[in-house]
Coordinates of C-alpha atoms in Angstrom, one line a residue:
Chain A
M916 CA 172.5 79.5 25.5
S917 CA 170.9 76.2 26.3
Y918 CA 167.3 75.5 26.2
Q919 CA 167.4 74.3 29.8
F920 CA 168.9 77.5 31.0
N921 CA 166.2 79.5 29.3
Q922 CA 163.6 77.3 31.0
L923 CA 165.3 77.9 34.4
L924 CA 165.3 81.6 33.8
S925 CA 161.7 81.7 32.8
G926 CA 160.8 79.5 35.8
L927 CA 162.6 81.9 38.1
L928 CA 160.8 84.9 36.5
L929 CA 157.5 83.1 37.0
L930 CA 158.4 82.5 40.6
C931 CA 159.1 86.2 41.1
V932 CA 155.7 87.1 39.6
C933 CA 154.1 84.6 41.9
F934 CA 155.7 86.2 45.0
N935 CA 154.8 89.7 43.8
T936 CA 151.2 88.8 43.4
A937 CA 151.3 87.1 46.8
N938 CA 152.5 90.4 48.4
A939 CA 149.8 92.4 46.6
T940 CA 146.8 90.1 47.4
P941 CA 143.8 92.4 47.3
E942 CA 141.9 92.4 50.6
F943 CA 138.2 92.8 51.1
K944 CA 136.2 93.2 54.3
I945 CA 132.9 91.5 55.1
E946 CA 131.0 92.0 58.4
I947 CA 128.5 89.7 60.0
K948 CA 125.8 91.5 62.1
D949 CA 122.4 90.2 63.2
N950 CA 123.1 87.0 61.2
L951 CA 123.5 89.1 58.0
F952 CA 126.5 89.7 55.8
F953 CA 127.6 93.3 55.0
P954 CA 128.1 94.1 52.2
A955 CA 125.8 91.3 50.9
E956 CA 127.1 91.9 47.4
L957 CA 130.9 92.3 46.8
T958 CA 132.8 92.7 43.6
V959 CA 136.4 91.4 43.5
P960 CA 138.9 91.2 40.6
A961 CA 138.7 88.0 38.5
N962 CA 141.6 85.7 37.9
T963 CA 143.5 86.6 41.0
K964 CA 143.8 85.4 44.5
V965 CA 141.7 87.5 47.0
K966 CA 141.9 87.8 50.7
L967 CA 138.6 88.1 52.6
R968 CA 138.8 89.5 56.1
I969 CA 135.5 88.6 57.9
F970 CA 134.4 90.2 61.1
N971 CA 131.7 88.5 63.1
L972 CA 130.2 91.2 65.2
D973 CA 127.5 88.9 66.6
S974 CA 128.1 87.0 69.8
T975 CA 127.1 83.7 68.2
P976 CA 129.3 81.6 65.8
E977 CA 128.7 81.6 62.1
E978 CA 130.1 79.4 59.3
F979 CA 131.0 81.0 56.1
E980 CA 130.2 78.5 53.4
S981 CA 130.1 78.5 49.6
Y982 CA 129.9 75.5 47.3
E983 CA 130.8 77.7 44.3
L984 CA 133.9 79.1 46.0
N985 CA 134.7 75.7 47.6
R986 CA 135.2 77.3 51.0
E987 CA 133.9 76.7 54.5
K988 CA 135.1 78.2 57.8
V989 CA 133.6 78.7 61.3
I990 CA 133.9 82.2 62.7
V991 CA 133.3 82.3 66.4
G992 CA 131.3 85.2 67.9
N993 CA 133.0 88.6 68.3
S994 CA 136.1 87.7 66.3
Q995 CA 137.7 88.1 62.9
T996 CA 139.1 85.7 60.4
V997 CA 140.8 85.4 57.0
I998 CA 139.8 83.4 54.0
F999 CA 141.7 83.3 50.7
I1000 CA 139.5 82.7 47.6
G1001 CA 140.2 82.6 43.9
P1002 CA 141.5 82.9 41.3
L1003 CA 137.9 83.2 40.1
L1004 CA 136.7 83.2 36.5
P1005 CA 134.3 86.1 35.9
G1006 CA 130.9 85.3 37.3
S1007 CA 128.8 85.3 40.5
Y1008 CA 129.6 83.2 43.5
P1009 CA 126.9 82.9 46.2
Y1010 CA 127.8 82.1 49.8
F1011 CA 125.9 81.8 53.0
G1012 CA 126.2 81.4 56.7
E1013 CA 125.6 77.8 57.3
F1014 CA 124.5 78.3 60.9
N1015 CA 121.8 80.8 59.8
P1016 CA 121.2 79.9 56.2
K1017 CA 117.8 81.6 55.9
T1018 CA 119.1 85.0 56.8
A1019 CA 122.8 85.1 56.2
Q1020 CA 123.3 85.2 52.4
G1021 CA 125.8 86.9 50.2
I1022 CA 127.2 87.0 46.7
I1023 CA 130.6 87.7 45.4
Y1024 CA 131.0 89.0 41.8
A1025 CA 134.3 88.4 40.0
K1026 CA 134.9 90.9 37.3
Chain B
M1489 CA 115.8 76.4 62.4
L1490 CA 114.7 72.8 62.8
L1491 CA 115.5 71.8 59.2
S1492 CA 118.8 73.6 59.0
S1493 CA 120.0 71.9 62.2
V1494 CA 118.9 68.5 60.8
V1495 CA 121.1 69.2 57.7
I1496 CA 124.1 70.6 59.6
I1497 CA 124.3 67.7 62.2
L1498 CA 123.6 65.1 59.5
R1499 CA 126.4 66.4 57.4
E1500 CA 128.8 66.3 60.3
V1501 CA 127.8 62.9 61.5
L1502 CA 127.7 61.2 58.1
E1503 CA 131.4 61.0 57.4
G1504 CA 132.3 59.6 60.8
A1505 CA 129.3 57.2 60.7
L1506 CA 130.4 55.9 57.2
L1507 CA 134.0 55.4 58.2
L1508 CA 132.9 53.6 61.4
S1509 CA 130.6 51.3 59.4
V1510 CA 133.3 50.4 57.0
F1511 CA 135.8 49.6 59.8
L1512 CA 133.1 47.7 61.7
A1513 CA 132.4 45.6 58.5
L1514 CA 136.1 44.8 58.2
S1515 CA 136.2 44.0 61.9
W1516 CA 133.3 41.7 61.5
H1517 CA 135.1 40.0 58.6
Q1518 CA 138.3 39.6 60.6
G1519 CA 136.3 38.4 63.7
Y1520 CA 137.4 41.3 65.9
Q1521 CA 135.3 42.3 68.9
F1522 CA 133.7 45.7 68.4
R1523 CA 134.9 47.2 71.8
W1524 CA 137.4 49.4 70.0
S1525 CA 134.6 51.4 68.5
L1526 CA 133.5 52.5 72.0
T1527 CA 137.0 53.6 72.8
A1528 CA 137.2 55.6 69.5
L1529 CA 133.8 57.2 70.2
F1530 CA 134.8 58.1 73.8
A1531 CA 138.2 59.5 72.8
G1532 CA 136.8 61.3 69.9
V1533 CA 134.1 63.1 71.9
I1534 CA 136.7 64.1 74.6
G1535 CA 139.0 65.4 71.8
A1536 CA 136.1 67.3 70.2
V1537 CA 135.2 69.0 73.5
F1538 CA 138.8 70.1 73.9
Y1539 CA 139.1 71.3 70.3
A1540 CA 135.9 73.3 70.5
A1541 CA 136.9 74.8 73.9
E1542 CA 140.2 76.0 72.4
F1543 CA 138.8 76.9 69.0
E1544 CA 138.7 80.6 69.5
S1545 CA 142.4 80.9 70.3
I1546 CA 143.3 78.3 67.6
S1547 CA 141.5 80.3 65.0
T1548 CA 143.9 83.2 65.5
W1549 CA 147.0 81.2 65.0
F1550 CA 149.2 81.8 61.9
D1551 CA 147.5 85.1 61.2
Y1552 CA 143.9 83.7 61.4
V1553 CA 144.3 80.5 59.5
G1554 CA 144.9 78.2 62.6
Q1555 CA 141.5 76.5 61.9
E1556 CA 142.6 75.4 58.4
V1557 CA 146.0 74.3 59.6
V1558 CA 144.7 72.2 62.5
N1559 CA 141.9 70.7 60.4
A1560 CA 144.3 69.9 57.6
S1561 CA 146.6 68.3 60.1
L1562 CA 143.7 66.2 61.5
H1563 CA 142.8 65.1 58.0
F1564 CA 146.4 64.3 57.2
L1565 CA 146.7 62.2 60.4
I1566 CA 143.5 60.3 59.5
V1567 CA 145.0 59.5 56.1
L1568 CA 148.2 58.4 57.8
F1569 CA 146.4 56.0 60.1
L1570 CA 144.2 54.7 57.3
T1571 CA 147.4 54.0 55.3
M1572 CA 149.0 52.3 58.3
F1573 CA 145.9 50.1 58.7
S1574 CA 146.0 49.3 55.0
L1575 CA 149.7 48.3 55.1
F1576 CA 149.2 46.0 58.1
Y1577 CA 145.9 44.7 56.8
T1578 CA 147.3 43.7 53.4
A1579 CA 150.8 42.6 54.4
Y1580 CA 150.2 40.9 57.8
K1581 CA 147.2 38.6 57.4
G1582 CA 146.3 37.1 60.8
R1583 CA 149.1 39.0 62.6
Y1584 CA 149.5 42.3 64.4
D1585 CA 145.7 42.4 65.0
R1586 CA 146.2 44.7 68.0
A1587 CA 148.1 47.3 65.8
K1588 CA 145.3 47.2 63.2
I1589 CA 142.7 47.8 65.8
I1590 CA 144.7 50.7 67.3
F1591 CA 145.0 52.3 63.8
M1592 CA 141.2 52.0 63.2
T1593 CA 140.5 53.4 66.7
I1594 CA 142.7 56.5 66.1
A1595 CA 141.4 57.1 62.6
V1596 CA 137.7 57.0 63.8
A1597 CA 138.5 59.1 66.9
L1598 CA 140.2 61.8 64.9
T1599 CA 137.3 62.0 62.5
I1600 CA 135.0 62.4 65.5
V1601 CA 137.2 65.2 66.9
R1602 CA 137.0 67.0 63.5
E1603 CA 133.3 66.7 63.0
G1604 CA 132.2 66.7 66.6
S1605 CA 134.0 70.0 67.4
E1606 CA 131.9 71.7 64.6
I1607 CA 128.7 70.3 66.0
L1608 CA 129.6 71.7 69.5
L1609 CA 130.5 75.1 68.1
Y1610 CA 127.2 75.2 66.2
L1611 CA 125.2 74.2 69.3
S1612 CA 127.2 76.7 71.5
G1613 CA 125.5 79.5 69.5
F1614 CA 122.1 78.6 70.9
V1615 CA 123.0 78.2 74.5
G1616 CA 120.8 80.6 76.5
R1617 CA 118.3 81.0 73.7
D1618 CA 115.9 78.4 75.1
E1619 CA 113.2 78.1 72.5
A1620 CA 115.7 78.0 69.6
L1621 CA 117.9 75.6 71.6
S1622 CA 115.1 73.0 72.0
S1623 CA 114.3 73.0 68.3
V1624 CA 118.0 72.9 67.4
I1625 CA 118.5 69.9 69.8
L1626 CA 115.5 68.1 68.3
G1627 CA 116.8 68.8 64.8
G1628 CA 120.3 67.6 65.9
I1629 CA 118.9 64.4 67.3
I1630 CA 117.0 63.8 64.0
G1631 CA 120.1 64.6 61.9
A1632 CA 122.3 62.4 64.0
G1633 CA 119.7 59.6 63.8
I1634 CA 119.6 59.8 60.0
G1635 CA 123.4 59.8 59.8
L1636 CA 123.8 56.8 62.1
S1637 CA 121.0 55.0 60.3
L1638 CA 122.8 55.5 57.0
G1639 CA 125.9 54.2 58.6
G1640 CA 124.0 51.2 59.9
L1641 CA 122.5 50.6 56.5
L1642 CA 125.9 50.6 55.0
Y1643 CA 127.2 48.2 57.6
Y1644 CA 124.4 45.7 57.1
S1645 CA 124.6 46.1 53.3
L1646 CA 128.2 45.2 53.5
I1647 CA 127.9 42.2 55.7
D1648 CA 124.5 40.8 54.7
F1649 CA 123.8 41.5 51.1
I1650 CA 127.3 40.9 49.8
P1651 CA 129.1 38.8 52.4
S1652 CA 131.6 37.4 49.9
Y1653 CA 132.5 40.9 48.8
T1654 CA 132.5 42.6 52.2
R1655 CA 136.2 42.8 52.4
K1656 CA 136.7 44.1 48.9
V1657 CA 133.9 46.7 48.9
A1658 CA 134.7 47.9 52.4
Y1659 CA 138.4 48.2 51.5
G1660 CA 137.5 50.1 48.3
L1661 CA 135.4 52.5 50.4
L1662 CA 138.3 53.0 52.7
A1663 CA 140.5 54.0 49.7
L1664 CA 137.8 56.6 48.6
F1665 CA 137.6 57.9 52.1
S1666 CA 141.4 58.4 52.2
A1667 CA 141.3 60.1 48.8
A1668 CA 138.5 62.5 50.0
M1669 CA 140.3 63.3 53.2
L1670 CA 143.6 64.1 51.4
S1671 CA 141.8 66.2 48.8
D1672 CA 140.1 68.1 51.7
T1673 CA 143.5 68.7 53.3
V1674 CA 144.6 70.5 50.1
T1675 CA 141.5 72.6 50.0
M1676 CA 142.0 73.8 53.5
L1677 CA 145.7 74.6 53.0
T1678 CA 144.8 76.5 49.8
Q1679 CA 142.1 78.4 51.8
A1680 CA 144.8 79.3 54.3
D1681 CA 147.2 80.4 51.4
W1682 CA 149.7 77.7 52.5
L1683 CA 149.3 76.1 49.1
P1684 CA 149.2 78.0 45.8
A1685 CA 145.7 79.1 44.6
Q1686 CA 144.6 77.6 41.3
H1687 CA 141.8 77.7 38.8
Y1688 CA 139.5 74.6 38.9
L1689 CA 140.0 71.9 36.2
W1690 CA 136.3 71.4 35.4
D1691 CA 132.9 72.3 36.7
S1692 CA 130.4 69.5 37.0
S1693 CA 128.0 71.4 39.2
S1694 CA 125.3 71.6 36.4
W1695 CA 125.5 67.8 36.2
L1696 CA 125.5 67.1 39.9
A1697 CA 125.4 70.0 42.3
E1698 CA 127.3 69.6 45.6
E1699 CA 124.3 71.1 47.5
S1700 CA 121.9 68.4 46.3
L1701 CA 121.1 65.4 48.5
L1702 CA 123.0 63.1 46.2
G1703 CA 125.9 65.6 46.1
H1704 CA 126.1 65.6 49.9
L1705 CA 126.0 61.9 50.1
L1706 CA 128.7 61.5 47.4
Y1707 CA 130.7 64.2 49.2
A1708 CA 130.7 62.2 52.4
L1709 CA 131.3 58.9 50.7
L1710 CA 133.7 59.7 47.9
G1711 CA 134.7 63.4 48.5
Y1712 CA 132.7 64.6 45.5
E1713 CA 133.8 68.0 44.4
A1714 CA 132.2 69.8 41.5
T1715 CA 135.1 72.2 40.8
P1716 CA 138.4 70.5 41.8
T1717 CA 141.8 72.0 41.2
A1718 CA 144.8 70.1 39.9
L1719 CA 146.3 69.9 43.4
Q1720 CA 143.1 68.5 44.8
L1721 CA 143.0 65.9 42.0
A1722 CA 146.6 65.0 42.7
A1723 CA 145.9 64.6 46.4
Y1724 CA 142.8 62.5 45.6
I1725 CA 144.9 60.1 43.4
T1726 CA 147.6 60.0 46.1
G1727 CA 144.9 59.0 48.7
L1728 CA 143.8 56.2 46.5
F1729 CA 147.4 55.1 45.9
L1730 CA 148.2 55.0 49.6
V1731 CA 145.4 52.5 50.3
L1732 CA 145.1 50.6 47.1
V1733 CA 148.6 50.3 45.7
L1734 CA 151.2 51.1 48.4
P1735 CA 150.1 48.2 50.7
R1736 CA 150.5 45.7 47.8
L1737 CA 154.0 46.9 47.1
F1738 CA 154.8 46.8 50.9
S1739 CA 153.2 43.3 51.1
K1740 CA 155.4 42.0 48.3
G1741 CA 158.5 43.5 50.1
V1742 CA 157.5 41.7 53.3
A1743 CA 156.9 38.4 51.5
F1744 CA 160.3 38.8 49.7
N1745 CA 162.1 39.4 53.0
G1746 CA 160.3 36.5 54.6
H1747 CA 161.6 34.1 51.9
K1748 CA 165.2 35.1 52.3

């Protein structure tokens, strides 16, 4: 069988793997209350895409921001949102609420 | 509160102010009147108010990634109009000035929509909290003042210190701006899971942190990113290509057809 066919086959296989992982994206929940993140420390699996579902229970907007995760997103008051992060190398990734940076701080550990 | 509002507003104002300065420097070089910038400012502010007002429902679109999709679309459109401007600017010297001015106006207006809406959302959180609101507004005025001053500084540096290079330097900055915008588009679509997630290619944060003052400035000016992915890098290079290379090819095509 030709080399190209093998390549095609392995490509397709890889694609299947990708779709499978897409279906099984692990989801984690973070809440914002009184300008604080709960839980402030969260451990997620390393080297895989992760879905964060963030609930803002305050009436004021907040911006989830992280230089390390390369993410920023405004979450209006009393609403929820979704942010995809990763794949992350093992390590710690601090984030903060840009609209209340003194209080709203959190950290994500990838293990 | 005061300091964080200075930083937030400054960050939002800076990108728009820098783009405006670059276009104003090019306008000066071309001898255009600056009236278009007022149109852009006005249209941008109106657009930002509408976007901020609809933000809550937009956020829920596409299973809660509407924000990323709309922002990515705005950035994509900005790059499109920057490219159109570059094409006309390079290929049609002394012609189609009206089209060039319209492209500049739209690009600046869209940038203001994007950044202005975030400022409005930020400020909306303080409405009704009077003491906090006044310090936030004061911080906002200081932040906006610094951002506009930096824009002014760039404008006068471009036209006064290096008049013979105004065109080249301003045009180069435009290319970097386009690259940064397109790379941001990729980041947002990745955040929304519309583009595949990737590991980053390198980490230069120990060398220059994004959260440092210089990091912020370079982010606004060149789209500096300490941990870029391959897709981001590809988008960055494409953004440079669209402003630096494509117009030259297009210009050659125009000249060739003109000789026929």
